[in-house]
Coordinates of C-alpha atoms and ligand atoms in Angstrom, one line a residue:
X1388 CA 0.0 -0.2 -0.1
X1389 CA 1.7 3.5 -0.9
X1390 CA -0.8 5.5 1.1
X1391 CA -2.6 5.0 4.4
X1392 CA -6.3 5.4 4.2
X1393 CA -6.2 8.6 6.4
X1394 CA -3.5 10.0 4.1
X1395 CA -5.5 9.4 1.1
X1396 CA -8.5 10.8 2.6
X1397 CA -6.4 14.1 3.7
X1398 CA -5.4 14.6 -0.1
X1399 CA -9.0 15.2 -0.6
X1400 CA -9.6 17.7 2.1
X1401 CA -10.5 21.0 0.9
X1402 CA -8.8 23.5 3.2
X1403 CA -11.4 26.3 4.2
X1404 CA -10.3 30.1 3.2
X1405 CA -11.5 33.4 4.7
X1406 CA -14.5 34.5 2.9
X1407 CA -12.4 37.6 1.3
X1408 CA -10.0 35.1 -0.4
X1409 CA -12.9 32.6 -1.8
X1410 CA -14.4 34.9 -4.6
X1411 CA -11.6 34.0 -7.3
X1412 CA -8.3 35.8 -7.8
X1413 CA -10.0 38.5 -9.9
X1414 CA -12.2 39.6 -7.2
X1415 CA -9.7 39.9 -4.5
X1416 CA -9.4 43.6 -3.4
X1417 CA -7.1 45.3 -1.0
X1418 CA -8.0 47.8 1.8
X1419 CA -4.9 49.9 3.5
X1420 CA -5.2 50.7 6.9
X1421 CA -3.1 53.4 8.7
X1422 CA 0.5 53.7 8.8
X1423 CA 2.2 51.5 11.7
X1424 CA 5.3 51.9 14.2
X1425 CA 7.1 49.2 16.1
X1426 CA 5.8 48.3 19.5
X1427 CA 8.7 49.7 21.1
X1428 CA 12.1 51.6 20.5
X1429 CA 10.6 53.3 17.2
X1430 CA 13.6 55.6 16.4
X1431 CA 16.2 52.8 16.5
X1432 CA 13.9 50.5 14.2
X1433 CA 13.1 53.3 12.0
X1434 CA 17.0 53.9 11.6
X1435 CA 17.4 50.2 11.0
X1436 CA 14.6 49.7 8.4
X1437 CA 14.3 53.0 6.4
X1438 CA 12.8 51.6 3.4
X1439 CA 10.2 49.3 5.1
X1440 CA 9.5 51.0 8.3
X1441 CA 6.2 52.7 8.9
X1442 CA 4.3 50.8 6.3
X1443 CA 0.5 50.2 6.4
X1444 CA -1.5 47.5 7.8
X1445 CA -3.5 45.8 4.8
X1446 CA -6.7 43.6 4.8
X1447 CA -8.1 41.8 1.7
X1448 CA -11.5 42.5 0.8
X1449 CA -14.1 41.6 -1.8
X1450 CA -13.6 44.0 -4.7
X1451 CA -11.7 44.4 -7.8
X1452 CA -8.1 42.9 -8.1
X1453 CA -5.9 45.9 -9.0
X1454 CA -2.5 44.1 -8.8
X1455 CA 0.4 44.2 -11.1
X1456 CA 0.1 41.6 -13.9
X1457 CA 3.6 40.7 -14.1
X1458 CA 5.1 37.2 -13.9
X1459 CA 5.9 35.9 -10.4
X1460 CA 8.7 33.3 -9.8
X1461 CA 8.5 33.0 -5.9
X1462 CA 10.9 31.1 -3.8
X1463 CA 9.8 29.4 -0.5
X1464 CA 11.9 28.3 2.6
X1465 CA 10.7 26.6 5.6
X1466 CA 12.7 27.5 8.7
X1467 CA 13.6 25.9 12.2
X1468 CA 11.7 23.2 14.0
X1469 CA 8.7 21.0 12.2
X1470 CA 5.2 22.2 13.0
X1471 CA 2.1 20.7 11.6
X1472 CA 1.0 22.6 8.6
X1473 CA 3.8 23.7 6.8
X1474 CA 2.9 21.8 3.6
X1475 CA -0.2 23.6 3.7
X1476 CA 1.0 26.7 3.6
X1477 CA 3.2 25.9 0.7
X1478 CA 0.0 24.4 -1.2
X1479 CA -1.9 27.8 -0.5
X1480 CA 0.9 29.6 -2.1
X1481 CA 1.2 27.5 -5.2
X1482 CA -2.5 27.5 -5.8
X1483 CA -2.9 31.2 -5.4
X1484 CA 0.3 31.5 -7.6
X1485 CA -0.9 29.0 -10.3
X1486 CA -4.8 30.5 -10.0
X1487 CA -3.3 33.9 -10.6
X1488 CA -1.5 32.6 -13.9
X1489 CA -0.4 29.3 -15.0
X1490 CA 2.9 31.1 -15.9
X1491 CA 3.8 31.8 -12.3
X1492 CA 6.2 29.2 -10.9
X1493 CA 7.2 28.4 -7.3
X1494 CA 10.5 27.2 -6.2
X1495 CA 11.5 25.2 -3.1
X1496 CA 14.7 26.1 -1.4
X1497 CA 15.9 22.7 0.4
X1498 CA 16.7 22.2 4.0
X1499 CA 15.9 25.6 5.5
X1500 CA 17.6 29.2 4.7
X1501 CA 20.7 27.5 3.7
X1502 CA 18.9 26.1 0.5
X1503 CA 18.8 29.8 -0.8
X1504 CA 22.5 30.5 -0.5
X1505 CA 23.5 27.4 -1.9
X1506 CA 21.1 27.6 -4.6
X1507 CA 19.8 24.1 -3.7
X1508 CA 15.9 23.9 -4.9
X1509 CA 13.3 22.3 -6.8
X1510 CA 10.3 23.6 -8.8
X1511 CA 6.6 22.6 -7.7
X1512 CA 4.4 20.9 -10.3
X1513 CA 0.7 19.7 -9.5
X1514 CA 1.9 15.9 -9.1
X1515 CA 4.5 16.8 -6.4
X1516 CA 2.7 19.5 -4.4
X1517 CA -0.5 16.8 -4.4
X1518 CA 1.5 14.2 -2.4
X1519 CA 2.0 16.8 0.4
X1520 CA -1.7 18.4 0.8
X1521 CA -3.0 18.3 4.5
X1522 CA -0.1 16.1 5.6
X1523 CA 2.3 16.9 8.6
X1524 CA 6.0 17.4 8.3
X1525 CA 8.3 19.6 6.4
X1526 CA 9.6 16.9 4.1
X1527 CA 8.2 18.6 0.9
X1528 CA 11.6 20.3 0.8
X1529 CA 13.1 20.0 4.3
X1530 CA 14.0 22.8 7.0
X1531 CA 17.1 23.8 8.7
X1532 CA 18.2 26.2 11.4
X1533 CA 20.9 28.0 9.5
X1534 CA 20.0 32.0 9.8
X1535 CA 20.5 34.4 6.7
X1536 CA 21.7 37.4 8.9
X1537 CA 25.0 38.5 7.7
X1538 CA 25.6 40.9 4.5
X1539 CA 27.5 38.2 2.7
X1540 CA 24.4 36.1 3.0
X1541 CA 22.2 38.9 1.8
X1542 CA 24.6 39.5 -1.2
X1543 CA 24.6 35.7 -2.2
X1544 CA 20.9 35.4 -1.8
X1545 CA 20.3 38.1 -4.1
X1546 CA 22.4 36.7 -6.9
X1547 CA 20.4 33.5 -6.7
X1548 CA 17.3 35.4 -7.0
X1549 CA 18.5 37.5 -10.0
X1550 CA 20.2 34.3 -11.6
X1551 CA 16.5 32.3 -11.5
X1552 CA 14.5 35.8 -11.8
X1553 CA 12.9 35.5 -8.4
X1554 CA 10.4 38.0 -7.6
X1555 CA 9.5 37.4 -4.2
X1556 CA 10.8 35.1 -1.1
X1557 CA 8.3 33.5 1.5
X1558 CA 10.2 32.6 4.6
X1559 CA 8.1 30.3 7.0
X1560 CA 9.6 30.4 10.5
X1561 CA 9.3 31.6 14.1
X1562 CA 10.5 34.8 15.8
X1563 CA 14.1 34.6 14.8
X1564 CA 13.2 33.7 11.0
X1565 CA 10.5 36.5 10.7
X1566 CA 13.0 38.7 12.1
X1567 CA 15.7 37.8 9.5
X1568 CA 12.7 38.1 6.9
X1569 CA 12.6 41.6 7.7
X1570 CA 16.0 42.2 7.7
X1571 CA 16.3 40.5 4.2
X1572 CA 13.4 42.5 2.9
X1573 CA 15.2 45.9 4.2
X1574 CA 18.6 44.8 2.3
X1575 CA 16.7 43.8 -0.9
X1576 CA 14.6 47.2 -0.9
X1577 CA 17.8 49.2 0.1
X1578 CA 19.7 47.5 -3.1
X1579 CA 16.8 47.8 -5.4
X1580 CA 16.9 44.2 -6.3
X1581 CA 13.1 44.1 -6.8
X1582 CA 12.6 40.9 -4.7
X1583 CA 9.8 41.0 -2.2
X1584 CA 10.0 39.4 1.2
X1585 CA 6.8 37.9 3.3
X1586 CA 6.9 36.1 6.3
X1587 CA 4.7 33.3 7.8
X1588 CA 4.4 32.8 11.7
X1589 CA 5.2 29.0 12.5
X1590 CA 6.1 27.2 15.8
X1591 CA 4.6 24.7 17.6
X1592 CA 6.1 26.5 21.0
X1593 CA 3.2 29.3 20.4
X1594 CA 5.8 31.8 21.5
X1595 CA 5.4 33.8 18.3
X1596 CA 2.2 35.8 19.4
X1597 CA 1.1 39.3 19.9
X1598 CA -1.8 41.7 19.0
X1599 CA -1.4 40.9 15.1
X1600 CA -0.4 37.3 15.4
X1601 CA -3.1 35.2 17.3
X1602 CA -1.7 31.9 17.1
X1603 CA 1.5 30.4 15.3
X1604 CA 0.5 27.7 13.3
X1605 CA 1.4 24.0 14.4
X1606 CA 0.5 25.1 18.0
X1607 CA -3.3 23.9 17.5
X1608 CA -2.0 20.2 16.7
X1609 CA 1.0 19.7 18.6
X1610 CA -0.8 20.6 21.7
X1611 CA -3.9 18.6 20.9
X1612 CA -1.7 15.5 20.0
X1613 CA 0.1 15.8 23.3
X1614 CA -3.2 16.3 25.3
X1615 CA -4.3 13.2 23.5
X1616 CA -1.4 11.5 25.0
X1617 CA -1.5 12.9 28.4
X1618 CA -5.3 12.1 28.7
X1619 CA -4.5 8.2 28.0
X1620 CA -1.9 8.5 30.5
X1621 CA -4.2 9.9 33.1
X1622 CA -6.8 7.4 32.2
X1623 CA -4.1 4.6 32.4
X1624 CA -3.2 6.3 35.8
X1625 CA -6.9 6.5 37.4
X1626 CA -7.3 2.5 36.0
X1627 CA -3.9 1.1 37.5
X1628 CA -3.9 3.5 40.5
X1629 CA -0.1 2.9 41.2
X1630 CA 2.1 5.2 39.2
X1631 CA 2.8 9.0 39.4
X1632 CA 3.4 10.0 36.1
X1633 CA 5.9 13.1 34.9
X1634 CA 5.7 14.3 31.5
X1635 CA 7.8 16.8 30.0
X1636 CA 6.5 18.7 27.4
X1637 CA 8.3 20.7 24.6
X1638 CA 7.8 24.7 23.9
X1639 CA 11.7 25.7 24.6
X1640 CA 11.6 28.8 27.3
X1641 CA 7.8 29.6 27.0
X1642 CA 4.9 27.3 28.9
X1643 CA 2.2 27.9 26.3
X1644 CA 2.3 24.1 25.2
X1645 CA 2.5 22.8 28.9
X1646 CA -0.6 25.4 29.8
X1647 CA -2.9 24.4 26.8
X1648 CA -2.3 20.7 27.7
X1649 CA -3.2 21.3 31.2
X1650 CA -6.3 23.5 30.2
X1651 CA -7.3 20.1 28.1
X1652 CA -6.5 17.5 30.5
X1653 CA -6.8 18.7 34.1
X1654 CA -3.7 17.1 35.5
X1655 CA -2.9 17.3 39.1
X1656 CA 0.3 19.6 38.5
X1657 CA 1.5 21.7 35.9
X1658 CA 4.4 24.0 36.5
X1659 CA 4.4 27.2 34.6
X1660 CA 7.9 28.5 34.2
X1661 CA 7.0 32.0 33.9
X1662 CA 5.3 31.9 37.2
X1663 CA 8.5 29.9 38.9
X1664 CA 10.3 32.7 37.8
X1665 CA 8.1 35.6 39.1
X1666 CA 7.9 33.9 42.4
X1667 CA 11.5 33.0 42.1
X1668 CA 10.7 29.6 43.2
X1669 CA 13.6 27.3 44.6
X1670 CA 13.8 23.6 43.7
X1671 CA 13.1 22.7 47.1
X1672 CA 9.7 24.8 47.0
X1673 CA 8.8 23.4 43.5
X1674 CA 9.3 19.9 44.8
X1675 CA 7.3 20.6 48.1
X1676 CA 4.7 22.2 46.0
X1677 CA 4.1 18.6 44.0
X1678 CA 4.9 16.7 47.2
X1679 CA 2.0 18.1 48.9
X1680 CA -0.3 17.0 46.1
X1681 CA 1.3 13.7 46.1
X1682 CA 0.5 13.3 50.1
X1683 CA -2.9 14.8 49.8
X1684 CA -4.2 12.6 47.4
X1685 CA -2.2 9.5 49.1
X1686 CA -4.3 10.3 52.1
X1687 CA -7.3 10.0 50.4
X1688 CA -6.1 6.6 49.1
X1689 CA -5.0 7.7 45.7
X1690 CA -1.3 7.1 44.9
X1691 CA -1.2 8.1 41.4
X1692 CA -1.3 11.3 39.7
X1693 CA 0.1 13.2 36.4
X1694 CA 2.5 16.1 36.5
X1695 CA 3.1 18.1 33.3
X1696 CA 6.8 19.9 33.3
X1697 CA 7.4 22.4 30.5
X1698 CA 10.7 21.9 28.6
X1699 CA 12.8 25.0 29.7
X1700 CA 11.5 25.1 33.6
X1701 CA 14.8 24.7 35.1
X1702 CA 16.2 27.8 33.5
X1703 CA 13.6 29.9 35.2
X1704 CA 14.6 28.8 38.5
X1705 CA 17.0 31.3 39.9
X1706 CA 19.3 28.9 42.0
X1707 CA 19.5 26.6 38.9
X1708 CA 20.6 29.3 36.4
X1709 CA 23.0 30.5 38.9
X1710 CA 24.5 27.0 39.0
X1711 CA 24.6 26.7 35.5
X1712 CA 26.4 30.1 35.0
X1713 CA 28.8 28.7 37.6
X1714 CA 29.3 25.6 35.7
X1715 CA 30.2 27.4 32.3
X1716 CA 32.8 29.6 34.1
X1717 CA 34.2 26.6 35.9
X1718 CA 34.8 24.5 32.3
X1719 CA 35.7 27.8 30.3
X1720 CA 38.5 27.6 28.1
X1721 CA 40.8 24.7 28.9
X1722 CA 39.5 24.0 32.0
X1723 CA 37.3 21.7 30.3
X1724 CA 40.1 19.5 29.4
X1725 CA 41.7 19.3 32.7
X1726 CA 38.1 18.4 34.1
X1727 CA 37.7 15.8 31.0
X1728 CA 41.3 14.1 31.9
X1729 CA 39.8 13.3 35.4
X1730 CA 39.5 9.7 35.4
X1731 CA 36.4 8.9 37.9
X1732 CA 33.4 10.5 39.0
X1733 CA 34.7 10.9 42.6
X1734 CA 37.5 12.9 41.3
X1735 CA 35.2 15.2 39.1
X1736 CA 32.9 15.6 42.1
X1737 CA 36.0 16.9 44.2
X1738 CA 36.9 19.4 41.5
X1739 CA 33.4 20.6 41.0
X1740 CA 33.0 20.9 44.7
X1741 CA 36.3 23.2 44.9
X1742 CA 35.3 25.2 41.8
X1743 CA 31.8 26.2 42.6
X1744 CA 30.7 28.5 45.6
X1745 CA 29.1 26.9 48.4
X1746 CA 26.0 28.4 47.5
X1747 CA 26.1 26.8 43.8
X1748 CA 27.3 23.4 45.2
X1749 CA 24.3 23.5 47.7
X1750 CA 22.0 23.3 44.8
X1751 CA 24.3 20.9 42.9
X1752 CA 24.7 18.2 45.7
X1753 CA 20.7 18.0 45.9
X1754 CA 20.4 16.9 42.3
X1755 CA 20.3 13.2 41.5
X1756 CA 23.6 11.7 40.1
X1757 CA 22.3 11.3 36.9
X1758 CA 21.4 14.9 36.5
X1759 CA 24.5 15.9 38.0
X1760 CA 26.6 14.2 35.4
X1761 CA 24.1 15.3 32.5
X1762 CA 25.1 19.0 33.5
X1763 CA 29.0 18.1 32.7
X1764 CA 28.3 15.9 29.6
X1765 CA 26.3 17.8 27.3
X1766 CA 27.8 21.0 26.1
X1767 CA 26.8 23.2 23.2
X1768 CA 29.3 24.6 20.5
X1769 CA 29.9 27.6 22.8
X1770 CA 30.8 25.2 25.7
X1771 CA 27.6 25.7 27.7
X1772 CA 25.5 23.6 29.3
X1773 CA 22.3 22.4 27.2
X1774 CA 19.8 23.1 29.5
X1775 CA 17.1 21.9 27.0
X1776 CA 18.7 18.3 27.1
X1777 CA 18.4 18.1 31.0
X1778 CA 15.8 15.6 32.2
X1779 CA 13.9 17.9 34.4
X1780 CA 11.0 15.6 34.8
X1781 CA 13.4 13.0 36.4
X1782 CA 14.9 15.8 38.2
X1783 CA 11.7 16.6 39.6
X1784 CA 10.3 13.4 40.5
X1785 CA 13.5 12.6 42.3
X1786 CA 13.2 15.4 44.0
X1787 CA 9.8 14.7 45.4
X1788 CA 10.8 11.3 46.3
X1789 CA 13.4 12.7 48.7
X1790 CA 10.8 15.2 50.1
X1791 CA 8.3 12.4 50.6
X1792 CA 11.1 10.0 52.3
X1793 CA 11.7 13.2 54.8
X1794 CA 8.0 13.2 55.4
X1795 CA 7.7 9.3 55.9
X1796 CA 10.5 9.6 58.6
X1797 CA 8.5 12.3 60.3
X1798 CA 5.4 10.2 60.3
X1799 CA 3.2 12.7 58.2
X1800 CA 3.0 10.8 54.9
X1801 CA 2.4 7.1 54.7
X1802 CA 1.7 6.7 50.9
X1803 CA 3.3 4.9 48.0
X1804 CA 5.2 6.9 45.2
X1805 CA 6.3 5.1 41.8
X1806 CA 7.1 7.6 39.3
X1807 CA 7.3 7.1 35.5
X1808 CA 8.7 9.6 32.9
X1809 CA 7.7 10.8 29.5
X1810 CA 8.9 13.4 27.3
X1811 CA 6.4 14.5 24.5
X1812 CA 7.8 16.8 21.8
X1813 CA 8.7 15.2 18.6
X1814 CA 5.3 13.2 18.8
X1815 CA 3.5 16.1 18.0
X1816 CA 5.6 18.1 15.5
X1817 CA 4.8 16.4 12.0
X1818 CA 1.4 15.0 13.2
X1819 CA -1.4 15.1 10.3
X1820 CA -2.5 19.0 10.7
X1821 CA -5.8 19.4 12.5
X1822 CA -8.6 21.0 10.4
X1823 CA -7.8 24.1 12.1
X1824 CA -4.0 23.9 11.2
X1825 CA -4.9 22.9 7.4
X1826 CA -7.2 25.7 7.2
X1827 CA -5.0 28.5 8.7
X1828 CA -2.1 27.3 7.1
X1829 CA -3.7 27.1 3.7
X1830 CA -5.0 30.5 4.3
X1831 CA -1.7 32.0 5.4
X1832 CA 0.1 30.6 2.2
X1833 CA -2.5 32.0 -0.4
X1834 CA -2.7 35.1 1.7
X1835 CA 1.2 35.5 1.2
X1836 CA 0.9 35.1 -2.7
X1837 CA -1.6 38.0 -2.2
X1838 CA 0.7 40.1 -0.6
X1839 CA 3.2 39.3 -3.2
X1840 CA 1.0 39.9 -6.1
X1841 CA 0.0 43.4 -4.6
X1842 CA 3.8 44.5 -4.1
X1843 CA 4.2 44.4 -0.4
X1844 CA 7.4 43.5 1.1
X1845 CA 8.8 42.9 4.7
X1846 CA 5.1 41.9 5.8
X1847 CA 4.0 38.9 7.9
X1848 CA 1.2 37.0 6.2
X1849 CA -1.7 37.8 8.8
X1850 CA -4.9 35.6 9.1
X1851 CA -6.9 36.7 12.3
X1852 CA -10.5 36.4 14.3
X1853 CA -9.5 32.6 14.5
X1854 CA -11.7 31.5 17.2
X1855 CA -14.6 32.4 14.6
X1856 CA -15.5 29.8 11.6
X1857 CA -13.0 30.1 8.9
X1858 CA -15.8 32.2 6.6
X1859 CA -15.2 35.0 9.3
X1860 CA -11.6 34.9 9.3
X1861 CA -9.6 38.2 8.4
X1862 CA -6.9 37.9 5.8
X1863 CA -4.3 40.7 5.3
X1864 CA -0.5 41.7 6.1
X1865 CA 1.1 43.6 8.7
X1866 CA 4.8 45.0 8.3
X1867 CA 7.1 42.9 10.4
X1868 CA 8.8 45.9 11.7
X1869 CA 5.5 46.6 13.9
X1870 CA 6.2 43.7 16.0
X1871 CA 10.0 44.7 16.8
X1872 CA 11.9 46.2 19.7
X1873 CA 15.7 46.2 20.5
X1874 CA 17.1 43.6 22.8
X1875 CA 20.3 42.6 23.9
X1876 CA 21.6 39.1 22.1
X1877 CA 25.0 37.7 22.5
X1878 CA 26.4 41.3 23.5
X1879 CA 24.9 43.2 20.9
X1880 CA 21.6 45.4 20.5
X1881 CA 19.5 43.8 17.8
X1882 CA 16.1 44.4 16.3
X1883 CA 14.1 41.4 17.1
X1884 CA 10.3 40.4 17.2
X1885 CA 9.7 40.1 20.9
X1886 CA 9.0 36.3 22.2
X1887 CA 5.7 35.9 23.9
X1888 CA 6.2 34.1 27.5
X1889 CA 2.9 32.8 29.0
X1890 CA 1.1 36.1 30.7
X1891 CA 0.4 35.7 34.3
X1892 CA -2.6 38.1 34.1
X1893 CA -3.8 36.5 30.8
X1894 CA -7.3 34.5 30.9
X1895 CA -5.8 31.2 30.1
X1896 CA -3.5 31.2 33.2
X1897 CA -6.0 32.9 35.4
X1898 CA -8.4 29.9 34.5
X1899 CA -5.7 27.2 35.4
X1900 CA -5.0 29.2 38.4
X1901 CA -8.6 29.2 39.5
X1902 CA -8.8 25.4 39.2
X1903 CA -5.5 24.1 40.0
X1904 CA -6.0 23.5 43.7
X1905 CA -8.7 21.2 43.4
X1906 CA -7.1 19.4 40.1
X1907 CA -4.0 18.5 42.7
X1908 CA -5.9 16.8 45.1
X1909 CA -9.0 15.6 43.5
X1910 CA -9.2 13.5 40.3
X1911 CA -10.5 15.7 37.6
X1912 CA -9.0 14.3 34.6
X1913 CA -10.3 15.3 31.1
X1914 CA -9.5 13.0 28.1
X1915 CA -9.4 14.8 24.9
X1916 CA -9.0 11.8 22.5
X1917 CA -7.2 12.0 19.2
X1918 CA -7.7 15.0 16.8
X1919 CA -10.7 14.4 14.7
X1920 CA -10.8 15.1 11.1
X1921 CA -14.3 14.1 9.9
X1922 CA -17.7 14.6 11.8
X1923 CA -19.5 17.3 13.4
X1924 CA -17.8 20.9 13.6
X1925 CA -18.0 21.1 17.3
X1926 CA -15.8 18.0 17.4
X1927 CA -13.5 18.7 14.2
X1928 CA -12.8 22.4 14.3
X1929 CA -12.5 23.3 17.8
X1930 CA -9.8 25.7 18.4
X1931 CA -7.4 25.6 21.5
X1932 CA -8.4 26.3 24.8
X1933 CA -5.9 29.3 24.8
X1934 CA -7.1 30.7 22.1
X1935 CA -11.0 30.3 22.9
X1936 CA -9.9 31.9 26.6
X1937 CA -8.1 34.7 25.0
X1938 CA -11.0 35.8 22.7
X1939 CA -14.0 35.2 25.0
Ligands
LIG664 P1 11.2 26.3 16.5 O1 11.3 27.5 17.4 O2 12.0 26.5 15.5 O3 9.8 26.4 15.8 O4 11.3 24.9 17.1 C1 10.8 24.5 18.3 C2 11.0 23.2 18.8 O5 10.2 22.0 18.7 C3 11.2 23.5 20.3 O6 9.9 23.2 21.2 C4 12.5 22.3 20.9 O7 12.8 22.9 21.8 C5 13.1 22.5 19.3 O8 12.2 22.8 18.5 C6 13.7 21.1 19.4 O9 14.9 21.5 18.3 P2 15.4 20.0 17.3 O10 14.3 20.0 16.2 O11 16.7 21.0 16.7 O12 15.5 19.1 18.2

């Protein structure tokens, strides 16, 4: 069999477009709004983007298409981690481009931004693109994490575009990639290359979000996939009644994924990194917080539960960050080879004890040996500890076990605590996109082409009003510079799109906060089940709880 039955069925799915893009290309008119300015640091951003700053927000509407009739040769790039729906952005772009003129062409630069500077590409046709409609993954052209940010890269990119007669580039990526899209657009405009650049908002992490981006694509499908798995584990926990499951979920620094999964499944515990930082919680306080839930549930005869841990949480624990900084210093330069030459863990332990301040060592010594060793094994190319590789789900379960042992010794706790560990990340990044992501992504791609056709550059493809049915979605574009501010990155001031962390005053967190004490003690699990692609709209077209709460 060449295709699974679902894959075959999904090829036939017709993604829904916003009303204003449904009328046929000839009837898509444009309406310009007011001029924009960046969210902060206006003078600095304006000076860095003299050609693309301050442009007007636009929306499309039913009306006469007044765009330029020139032949378009568009290049598309997928950038960064996979997110469900990426294929549909490309399909929407291709369909709008071909519906406008059969002469138009779409190039796919392979394996991320490096494909553009290496001139590694394919040219799409119907038979190739049809194999990818409504499917997960980025394998249509591959993705990569190379950044297009130096003048040399831009110059090579301009040469490649000139060679193929490329009129526009669409970059599908997260906050960094869309920042780079704006910088590239400015370079192309300043050098009068005539090449436009349009960005599309992607990432399962949900941290590319602001007043113009209601949700990044992929977040919907990925969180529904993780929530299905968390719900299944909850049901198993509630059936077997013998395990505490510690589940780490992806999301890098932000806890949007963890929070959404918690809203979908009502686990006993969900840590929110942003709250940990705000309250300056220590590892011991977090462990006590979880142990309290274990103890209270044990007192009711429930020696089981589920705890969700966001991927980046340890970075938000102030004492842990201090430890990491000291370890980075301890191994800086050639000290790393001195450490590496020590033969046994005991010798290394003594080296660490002598090298760290007593405060940092106090944190280090309470960590389980496995985590202690991880801190010294995995280093990034700059020699720093890779915090994302720390198995925080194991770290917290072992700290909780230690707390419970103390409580047992004092006679205040008499339950059983058996922990199991999981990490959900890659399971969700390439899932078949939900109807929401299929529709949203197709619309983003279709809309991106209309922005190109109307001559815009340095714009983000914007589709909004997303908690309403797709017919009521609003399609248009926003200058990327509007989302920018200046931040210190690697010792330099850089114009960047502000990363969105979980807002502790926002409605999703407030809902969670109002309910979590009950969830911690009682069994209030919700079982969302698998994503449904066919059936009643109230089952198949539901948006995330986060989006629904934000827009209620
Ligand atoms: P993007 O920010 O590029 O969308 O990637 C997000 C992510 O999935 C994170 O959640 C995760 O920490 C990271 O990518 C994993 O990266 P890799 O694919 O390189 O293992």
